[in-house]
Every structure is written in C-alpha cells, then in structure tokens.
PDB file of C-alpha atoms in Angstrom:
ATOM      1  CA  MET A   1      70.447 -93.407 -17.679  1.00  0.00           C
ATOM      2  CA  HIS A   2      71.738 -96.647 -16.196  1.00  0.00           C
ATOM      3  CA  TYR A   3      73.007 -97.886 -12.834  1.00  0.00           C
ATOM      4  CA  GLU A   4      76.520 -98.998 -11.952  1.00  0.00           C
ATOM      5  CA  ILE A   5      77.904-100.684  -8.857  1.00  0.00           C
ATOM      6  CA  TYR A   6      81.325 -99.586  -7.638  1.00  0.00           C
ATOM      7  CA  THR A   7      83.462-101.298  -5.019  1.00  0.00           C
ATOM      8  CA  ILE A   8      85.321 -98.785  -2.862  1.00  0.00           C
ATOM      9  CA  LYS A   9      87.529-100.068  -0.016  1.00  0.00           C
ATOM     10  CA  GLY A  10      85.717-103.417  -0.113  1.00  0.00           C
ATOM     11  CA  ARG A  11      82.190-101.999   0.103  1.00  0.00           C
ATOM     12  CA  LYS A  12      79.686-101.838  -2.750  1.00  0.00           C
ATOM     13  CA  TYR A  13      77.867 -98.631  -3.693  1.00  0.00           C
ATOM     14  CA  LYS A  14      75.197 -97.951  -6.324  1.00  0.00           C
ATOM     15  CA  TYR A  15      75.362 -94.945  -8.664  1.00  0.00           C
ATOM     16  CA  ALA A  16      72.980 -93.644 -11.338  1.00  0.00           C
ATOM     17  CA  VAL A  17      74.986 -92.699 -14.439  1.00  0.00           C
ATOM     18  CA  GLU A  18      73.662 -90.272 -17.046  1.00  0.00           C
ATOM     19  CA  ASN A  19      75.601 -89.893 -20.304  1.00  0.00           C
ATOM     20  CA  TYR A  20      75.496 -86.617 -22.235  1.00  0.00           C
ATOM     21  CA  ARG A  21      77.468 -85.018 -25.026  1.00  0.00           C
ATOM     22  CA  GLU A  22      79.477 -81.785 -24.939  1.00  0.00           C
ATOM     23  CA  GLY A  23      80.599 -81.133 -28.480  1.00  0.00           C
ATOM     24  CA  LYS A  24      82.311 -84.316 -29.656  1.00  0.00           C
ATOM     25  CA  LYS A  25      82.979 -85.652 -26.155  1.00  0.00           C
ATOM     26  CA  VAL A  26      80.663 -87.903 -24.157  1.00  0.00           C
ATOM     27  CA  LYS A  27      80.522 -86.935 -20.480  1.00  0.00           C
ATOM     28  CA  HIS A  28      79.151 -88.937 -17.560  1.00  0.00           C
ATOM     29  CA  LYS A  29      77.230 -87.529 -14.609  1.00  0.00           C
ATOM     30  CA  LYS A  30      77.243 -89.920 -11.642  1.00  0.00           C
ATOM     31  CA  THR A  31      74.710 -89.560  -8.845  1.00  0.00           C
ATOM     32  CA  TYR A  32      75.161 -91.502  -5.608  1.00  0.00           C
ATOM     33  CA  ILE A  33      72.155 -93.703  -4.769  1.00  0.00           C
ATOM     34  CA  GLY A  34      73.323 -95.560  -1.662  1.00  0.00           C
ATOM     35  CA  ALA A  35      75.277 -98.400  -0.138  1.00  0.00           C
ATOM     36  CA  LEU A  36      74.275-101.933  -1.124  1.00  0.00           C
ATOM     37  CA  GLU A  37      75.581-103.613   2.021  1.00  0.00           C
ATOM     38  CA  PRO A  38      74.948-102.492   5.590  1.00  0.00           C
ATOM     39  CA  ILE A  39      77.856-100.873   7.413  1.00  0.00           C
ATOM     40  CA  HIS A  40      76.943-102.393  10.768  1.00  0.00           C
ATOM     41  CA  LYS A  41      76.359-106.115  10.612  1.00  0.00           C
ATOM     42  CA  ALA A  42      74.467-108.009  13.308  1.00  0.00           C
ATOM     43  CA  LYS A  43      76.642-109.470  16.048  1.00  0.00           C
ATOM     44  CA  PHE A  44      74.467-112.564  16.377  1.00  0.00           C
ATOM     45  CA  SER A  45      72.880-114.707  13.738  1.00  0.00           C
ATOM     46  CA  ALA A  46      69.344-115.916  14.420  1.00  0.00           C
ATOM     47  CA  GLN A  47      70.577-119.370  15.443  1.00  0.00           C
ATOM     48  CA  SER A  48      73.185-118.047  17.873  1.00  0.00           C
ATOM     49  CA  ALA A  49      70.633-115.613  19.353  1.00  0.00           C
ATOM     50  CA  ILE A  50      68.182-118.467  20.004  1.00  0.00           C
ATOM     51  CA  THR A  51      70.941-120.602  21.540  1.00  0.00           C
ATOM     52  CA  PHE A  52      71.975-117.668  23.759  1.00  0.00           C
ATOM     53  CA  LEU A  53      68.388-117.168  24.975  1.00  0.00           C
ATOM     54  CA  ILE A  54      67.889-120.879  25.701  1.00  0.00           C
ATOM     55  CA  ASN A  55      71.154-121.180  27.614  1.00  0.00           C
ATOM     56  CA  ASN A  56      70.519-118.057  29.715  1.00  0.00           C
ATOM     57  CA  ALA A  57      66.800-118.489  30.350  1.00  0.00           C
ATOM     58  CA  LYS A  58      65.660-118.735  33.977  1.00  0.00           C
ATOM     59  CA  VAL A  59      62.472-120.730  34.353  1.00  0.00           C
ATOM     60  CA  ASN A  60      60.409-121.004  37.524  1.00  0.00           C
ATOM     61  CA  LEU A  61      58.393-124.203  37.563  1.00  0.00           C
ATOM     62  CA  TYR A  62      56.563-123.383  40.804  1.00  0.00           C
TER      63      TYR A  62
END
C-alpha cells in the first residue's frame, strides 16, 4: 500500500492506494484519507488581527 495526492478542482486530497492482481491484470483500490488543505481559510492573518485589535482598542487611563 502507498499514498497518492490528487488535485481535484484546485484542491489537494490524499488517498491510500492498494494494488492487487485479478488474473493477469493489476487492479488498484483507492481509499479516501482526507483533504490536505483546509476548505475555510482564516479571514485575518495573525499580524492583521493584532493590528485590528490595537486600532480598535478602547483604553481608560483613569
């Protein structure tokens, strides 16, 4: 058994592939493992989130 990565519509997915023989032919059984990249990406990076918090912070000094 080995693993293969397929790109489908721009997204990458991991499959486990098991090779077996039926008579003289080699067949492949593919089992879906999961997506390699998240579907929902974060709207803010860490730097932009920190900048947002600093700019919108209300501080009482009294």
